[in-house]
Amino acid sequence: MGLLWRSYGLFAVITLMGVLAQYEWQPKDAFDEIKVRFDKVNADNCPILPPRDLTLPEESVSHLPDIKDVNINPVFPNRTALLHLHNMALSRAFFWSYILQSRFIRPAINDTYDPGMMYYFLSTVADVSSNRHINASSIYFAPNSSFSSSYRGFFNKTFPRFAPRTYREDDFNDPIHLQKISTLNTFYVRDLGAFPPDSALHDYTIKNYHINEWYNLWLPDNVDKRHDTKTTYQVEIRYANNTNETFTFHGPPGADEDPGPVKFTKPYFDCRRSNKWLVAA
């Protein structure tokens, strides 16, 4: 009986050693490196980590939707949320390009064609509420590039900064939710351009404000050539009095340009907000 128990113990030790050592011979690859960087950051240590640790390489997320691959390469089922994000960014680019330039159709009454300030905020709310996988939506203007249509006068009074932003809040802990389940229907809307003049760290145009490079990808709008050499689009308008008009406006970059109309950012850790790894477009 003692010999039998000894053999059982020896078998258990050999099995345990075999289980612990069966993967040690495999060298680490790129997936292991990304996994280590992914697990390294959390809500507690993200404020003290350097910026390079809060982002991942661009190639860490593969098979990103690209307008050049439409009807050529298939979209995988686990990339449908990214495809919706791509299409949302593209449609918003066309929408705001047209609505901000359509005031030049009838310049005599141009101030009434400008969208009101609440229109910007409610538009970002509509973006976030359209898909439960979209966490935030915002519209950032370059310094002194936006103004309110309510400012009437000889001189144009621009806003130093204007950036309406909507973020999806987690309302699971609200007293009215007895089941403690988030409804995904609570949004926090704020103008990130409204900050005290002595709070320079709240300026979204400075480098130290944002974790990712989303701002520098498009703003400021520095072009090598003339502005009228940019990609233009045309829309045909038919009015109620049966008159027609073709309006030409500057829109997002063309599909044949680099990087195209939609640019995905590197995965970044949304520190002190959602505290998750996100991808923006």
Short mmCIF file of C-alpha atoms in Angstrom, two decimals:
data_model
loop_
_atom_site.label_atom_id
_atom_site.label_comp_id
_atom_site.label_asym_id
_atom_site.label_seq_id
_atom_site.Cartn_x
_atom_site.Cartn_y
_atom_site.Cartn_z
CA MET A 1 0.00 0.00 0.00
CA GLY A 2 2.86 2.38 0.86
CA LEU A 3 4.51 1.62 -2.46
CA LEU A 4 1.27 2.40 -4.24
CA TRP A 5 0.94 5.80 -2.53
CA ARG A 6 4.57 6.56 -3.33
CA SER A 7 3.94 5.83 -6.99
CA TYR A 8 0.88 8.12 -6.92
CA GLY A 9 2.96 10.91 -5.41
CA LEU A 10 5.72 10.46 -7.96
CA PHE A 11 3.15 10.54 -10.78
CA ALA A 12 1.62 13.75 -9.37
CA VAL A 13 5.01 15.45 -9.17
CA ILE A 14 5.91 14.45 -12.73
CA THR A 15 2.51 15.62 -14.01
CA LEU A 16 2.80 18.96 -12.19
CA MET A 17 6.27 19.57 -13.58
CA GLY A 18 5.08 18.69 -17.05
CA VAL A 19 2.16 21.12 -16.90
CA LEU A 20 4.24 24.00 -15.58
CA ALA A 21 7.00 23.54 -18.12
CA GLN A 22 5.17 22.69 -21.32
CA TYR A 23 5.11 26.30 -22.62
CA GLU A 24 8.49 27.49 -21.40
CA TRP A 25 10.27 26.39 -24.54
CA GLN A 26 8.19 28.73 -26.72
CA PRO A 27 9.83 32.15 -27.23
CA LYS A 28 7.84 35.34 -26.73
CA ASP A 29 6.33 36.89 -29.82
CA ALA A 30 4.72 40.22 -30.69
CA PHE A 31 1.38 39.16 -29.18
CA ASP A 32 3.03 38.61 -25.80
CA GLU A 33 4.66 42.05 -25.95
CA ILE A 34 1.33 43.75 -26.71
CA LYS A 35 -0.39 41.73 -23.98
CA VAL A 36 2.19 42.86 -21.41
CA ARG A 37 1.73 46.51 -22.41
CA PHE A 38 -2.05 46.06 -22.44
CA ASP A 39 -2.18 44.63 -18.91
CA LYS A 40 0.38 47.06 -17.54
CA VAL A 41 -1.95 50.09 -17.57
CA ASN A 42 -4.96 50.44 -15.32
CA ALA A 43 -7.07 53.20 -13.76
CA ASP A 44 -4.77 53.47 -10.73
CA ASN A 45 -1.40 53.92 -12.41
CA CYS A 46 -2.31 55.60 -15.70
CA PRO A 47 -1.86 59.19 -14.37
CA ILE A 48 1.78 58.56 -13.48
CA LEU A 49 2.82 56.55 -16.53
CA PRO A 50 4.69 58.23 -19.40
CA PRO A 51 2.68 58.91 -22.57
CA ARG A 52 4.49 56.19 -24.52
CA ASP A 53 3.00 53.56 -22.19
CA LEU A 54 -0.55 54.82 -22.79
CA THR A 55 -0.55 53.96 -26.49
CA LEU A 56 -0.04 50.82 -28.54
CA PRO A 57 1.47 50.50 -32.02
CA GLU A 58 -0.84 51.11 -34.94
CA GLU A 59 -0.39 47.58 -36.23
CA SER A 60 -1.65 46.10 -32.94
CA VAL A 61 -5.21 46.36 -34.35
CA SER A 62 -5.36 44.63 -37.70
CA HIS A 63 -7.90 44.63 -40.52
CA LEU A 64 -9.03 48.20 -39.99
CA PRO A 65 -11.79 49.26 -42.41
CA ASP A 66 -10.48 51.24 -45.35
CA ILE A 67 -12.55 53.00 -47.98
CA LYS A 68 -10.08 51.78 -50.60
CA ASP A 69 -11.05 48.17 -49.79
CA VAL A 70 -14.81 48.58 -50.16
CA ASN A 71 -16.25 45.76 -52.32
CA ILE A 72 -12.74 44.28 -52.56
CA ASN A 73 -11.82 42.79 -49.20
CA PRO A 74 -14.48 41.33 -46.88
CA VAL A 75 -15.21 42.83 -43.47
CA PHE A 76 -14.80 40.31 -40.68
CA PRO A 77 -17.65 39.89 -38.18
CA ASN A 78 -15.45 41.14 -35.34
CA ARG A 79 -14.74 44.37 -37.26
CA THR A 80 -18.32 45.52 -37.81
CA ALA A 81 -18.12 48.01 -34.91
CA LEU A 82 -14.99 49.55 -36.47
CA LEU A 83 -16.78 49.67 -39.82
CA HIS A 84 -19.66 51.60 -38.25
CA LEU A 85 -17.14 53.96 -36.64
CA HIS A 86 -15.49 54.46 -40.03
CA ASN A 87 -18.80 55.19 -41.76
CA MET A 88 -19.91 57.51 -38.95
CA ALA A 89 -16.73 59.58 -39.17
CA LEU A 90 -17.02 59.77 -42.95
CA SER A 91 -20.68 60.80 -42.94
CA ARG A 92 -20.07 63.43 -40.26
CA ALA A 93 -17.19 64.83 -42.32
CA PHE A 94 -19.42 65.27 -45.36
CA PHE A 95 -22.27 66.62 -43.25
CA TRP A 96 -20.29 69.34 -41.48
CA SER A 97 -18.34 70.23 -44.61
CA TYR A 98 -21.57 70.92 -46.45
CA ILE A 99 -23.56 72.56 -43.67
CA LEU A 100 -20.76 74.98 -42.79
CA GLN A 101 -20.24 76.02 -46.41
CA SER A 102 -23.85 76.05 -47.59
CA ARG A 103 -24.20 79.57 -46.20
CA PHE A 104 -22.47 80.78 -49.35
CA ILE A 105 -25.38 79.60 -51.51
CA ARG A 106 -27.31 82.73 -50.62
CA PRO A 107 -24.83 85.21 -49.12
CA ALA A 108 -27.45 87.93 -48.71
CA ILE A 109 -28.94 86.09 -45.72
CA ASN A 110 -25.93 84.01 -44.78
CA ASP A 111 -26.20 84.46 -41.02
CA THR A 112 -29.49 82.57 -40.89
CA TYR A 113 -27.94 79.54 -42.58
CA ASP A 114 -25.36 78.92 -39.89
CA PRO A 115 -26.18 76.15 -37.41
CA GLY A 116 -26.95 77.25 -33.87
CA MET A 117 -24.61 76.39 -31.03
CA MET A 118 -26.97 73.75 -29.62
CA TYR A 119 -26.92 72.05 -33.01
CA TYR A 120 -23.28 71.13 -32.50
CA PHE A 121 -23.92 69.63 -29.08
CA LEU A 122 -27.02 67.69 -30.08
CA SER A 123 -25.28 66.36 -33.16
CA THR A 124 -22.55 64.77 -31.03
CA VAL A 125 -25.24 63.29 -28.77
CA ALA A 126 -26.86 61.72 -31.82
CA ASP A 127 -23.53 60.19 -32.85
CA VAL A 128 -23.03 58.47 -29.50
CA SER A 129 -26.63 57.32 -29.17
CA SER A 130 -26.55 55.73 -32.63
CA ASN A 131 -24.36 52.82 -31.52
CA ARG A 132 -23.74 51.35 -28.09
CA HIS A 133 -20.10 50.70 -29.02
CA ILE A 134 -19.34 54.39 -29.67
CA ASN A 135 -18.19 55.95 -26.41
CA ALA A 136 -17.66 59.58 -27.42
CA SER A 137 -18.06 62.04 -30.26
CA SER A 138 -16.67 65.54 -30.59
CA ILE A 139 -16.13 68.39 -33.03
CA TYR A 140 -12.87 70.31 -32.59
CA PHE A 141 -12.25 73.67 -34.19
CA ALA A 142 -8.87 75.24 -34.72
CA PRO A 143 -8.23 78.42 -32.69
CA ASN A 144 -10.39 81.36 -33.81
CA SER A 145 -12.05 79.29 -36.52
CA SER A 146 -15.60 79.13 -35.15
CA PHE A 147 -18.17 81.77 -34.37
CA SER A 148 -21.79 81.99 -33.34
CA SER A 149 -24.46 83.06 -35.78
CA SER A 150 -25.99 85.14 -32.96
CA TYR A 151 -23.04 87.55 -33.08
CA ARG A 152 -24.28 90.31 -35.34
CA GLY A 153 -22.11 93.25 -36.17
CA PHE A 154 -19.56 94.61 -38.55
CA PHE A 155 -16.69 92.57 -37.15
CA ASN A 156 -16.69 88.80 -36.91
CA LYS A 157 -16.18 87.73 -33.29
CA THR A 158 -14.68 84.26 -33.30
CA PHE A 159 -14.34 81.84 -30.42
CA PRO A 160 -10.77 81.30 -29.20
CA ARG A 161 -11.59 77.60 -28.70
CA PHE A 162 -14.69 75.57 -29.41
CA ALA A 163 -14.97 71.80 -29.04
CA PRO A 164 -18.39 70.31 -28.19
CA ARG A 165 -17.94 66.79 -26.91
CA THR A 166 -20.36 64.09 -25.77
CA TYR A 167 -19.27 61.15 -23.66
CA ARG A 168 -21.33 58.14 -22.62
CA GLU A 169 -21.65 57.98 -18.84
CA ASP A 170 -22.07 54.82 -16.81
CA ASP A 171 -25.30 55.24 -14.86
CA PHE A 172 -25.38 51.84 -13.15
CA ASN A 173 -24.96 53.43 -9.71
CA ASP A 174 -27.82 55.91 -10.03
CA PRO A 175 -30.39 55.61 -7.22
CA ILE A 176 -33.24 55.11 -9.68
CA HIS A 177 -31.61 51.98 -11.16
CA LEU A 178 -32.40 49.32 -8.58
CA GLN A 179 -30.94 46.54 -10.71
CA LYS A 180 -27.58 48.33 -10.99
CA ILE A 181 -27.50 47.83 -14.75
CA SER A 182 -26.24 50.57 -17.03
CA THR A 183 -28.80 51.83 -19.52
CA LEU A 184 -26.18 53.30 -21.90
CA ASN A 185 -28.53 56.26 -22.36
CA THR A 186 -26.82 58.80 -20.10
CA PHE A 187 -24.54 61.30 -21.84
CA TYR A 188 -22.21 63.97 -20.53
CA VAL A 189 -22.02 66.95 -22.90
CA ARG A 190 -19.42 69.66 -22.52
CA ASP A 191 -17.58 72.32 -24.48
CA LEU A 192 -13.89 71.53 -24.04
CA GLY A 193 -13.04 74.97 -25.39
CA ALA A 194 -14.67 76.72 -22.41
CA PHE A 195 -11.96 76.94 -19.78
CA PRO A 196 -10.49 79.78 -17.68
CA PRO A 197 -7.76 81.79 -19.40
CA ASP A 198 -5.27 80.92 -16.66
CA SER A 199 -5.82 77.16 -17.10
CA ALA A 200 -3.50 76.48 -20.00
CA LEU A 201 -3.44 72.73 -19.34
CA HIS A 202 -7.10 72.56 -20.38
CA ASP A 203 -6.29 73.84 -23.87
CA TYR A 204 -6.90 70.99 -26.31
CA THR A 205 -4.49 72.45 -28.84
CA ILE A 206 -1.36 71.95 -26.72
CA LYS A 207 0.61 68.73 -26.87
CA ASN A 208 0.37 67.88 -23.19
CA TYR A 209 -3.44 67.92 -23.17
CA HIS A 210 -4.24 64.85 -25.23
CA ILE A 211 -2.87 61.34 -24.89
CA ASN A 212 -3.24 60.43 -28.53
CA GLU A 213 -2.30 62.29 -31.71
CA TRP A 214 -5.87 62.77 -32.93
CA TYR A 215 -5.59 66.58 -32.94
CA ASN A 216 -2.33 66.82 -34.85
CA LEU A 217 -3.58 64.49 -37.56
CA TRP A 218 -5.86 67.18 -39.00
CA LEU A 219 -5.32 70.48 -37.19
CA PRO A 220 -4.07 73.02 -37.88
CA ASP A 221 -5.03 72.75 -41.52
CA ASN A 222 -1.63 73.22 -43.14
CA VAL A 223 -1.63 72.61 -46.89
CA ASP A 224 1.32 72.57 -49.24
CA LYS A 225 -0.68 73.98 -52.13
CA ARG A 226 -3.50 76.45 -52.47
CA HIS A 227 -6.70 75.72 -50.60
CA ASP A 228 -8.71 75.64 -53.81
CA THR A 229 -6.69 72.61 -54.94
CA LYS A 230 -8.31 70.44 -52.26
CA THR A 231 -10.85 67.79 -53.12
CA THR A 232 -14.27 69.26 -53.90
CA TYR A 233 -17.70 67.68 -54.10
CA GLN A 234 -20.92 68.73 -55.77
CA VAL A 235 -24.50 68.42 -54.61
CA GLU A 236 -27.50 69.05 -56.83
CA ILE A 237 -30.35 70.92 -55.12
CA ARG A 238 -33.90 71.10 -56.33
CA TYR A 239 -36.04 73.75 -54.64
CA ALA A 240 -39.80 73.78 -54.11
CA ASN A 241 -40.26 76.30 -56.94
CA ASN A 242 -38.74 73.77 -59.39
CA THR A 243 -35.45 75.66 -59.70
CA ASN A 244 -32.21 73.71 -59.68
CA GLU A 245 -28.77 74.53 -58.36
CA THR A 246 -25.44 72.72 -58.18
CA PHE A 247 -23.36 73.63 -55.15
CA THR A 248 -19.63 72.85 -54.93
CA PHE A 249 -18.00 72.55 -51.52
CA HIS A 250 -14.72 71.39 -50.00
CA GLY A 251 -15.07 68.07 -48.24
CA PRO A 252 -12.90 65.39 -46.64
CA PRO A 253 -9.82 64.10 -48.50
CA GLY A 254 -10.46 61.76 -51.39
CA ALA A 255 -10.18 58.00 -51.26
CA ASP A 256 -7.09 58.12 -53.47
CA GLU A 257 -5.26 60.42 -51.06
CA ASP A 258 -3.12 59.41 -48.11
CA PRO A 259 -4.38 58.66 -45.46
CA GLY A 260 -7.79 59.11 -47.05
CA PRO A 261 -10.93 60.66 -45.57
CA VAL A 262 -10.82 58.57 -42.36
CA LYS A 263 -7.75 58.09 -40.20
CA PHE A 264 -7.70 55.63 -37.32
CA THR A 265 -5.53 56.57 -34.38
CA LYS A 266 -3.28 54.30 -32.41
CA PRO A 267 -5.01 52.39 -29.59
CA TYR A 268 -4.75 54.49 -26.44
CA PHE A 269 -5.78 54.18 -22.81
CA ASP A 270 -8.55 56.66 -22.01
CA CYS A 271 -7.13 57.66 -18.63
CA ARG A 272 -9.46 59.17 -15.99
CA ARG A 273 -12.48 58.88 -18.28
CA SER A 274 -13.55 55.42 -19.37
CA ASN A 275 -10.24 53.86 -18.24
CA LYS A 276 -10.31 51.51 -21.22
CA TRP A 277 -8.23 50.93 -24.31
CA LEU A 278 -9.95 52.74 -27.19
CA VAL A 279 -9.50 53.40 -30.90
CA ALA A 280 -10.63 56.69 -32.43
CA ALA A 281 -11.37 57.70 -36.02
#
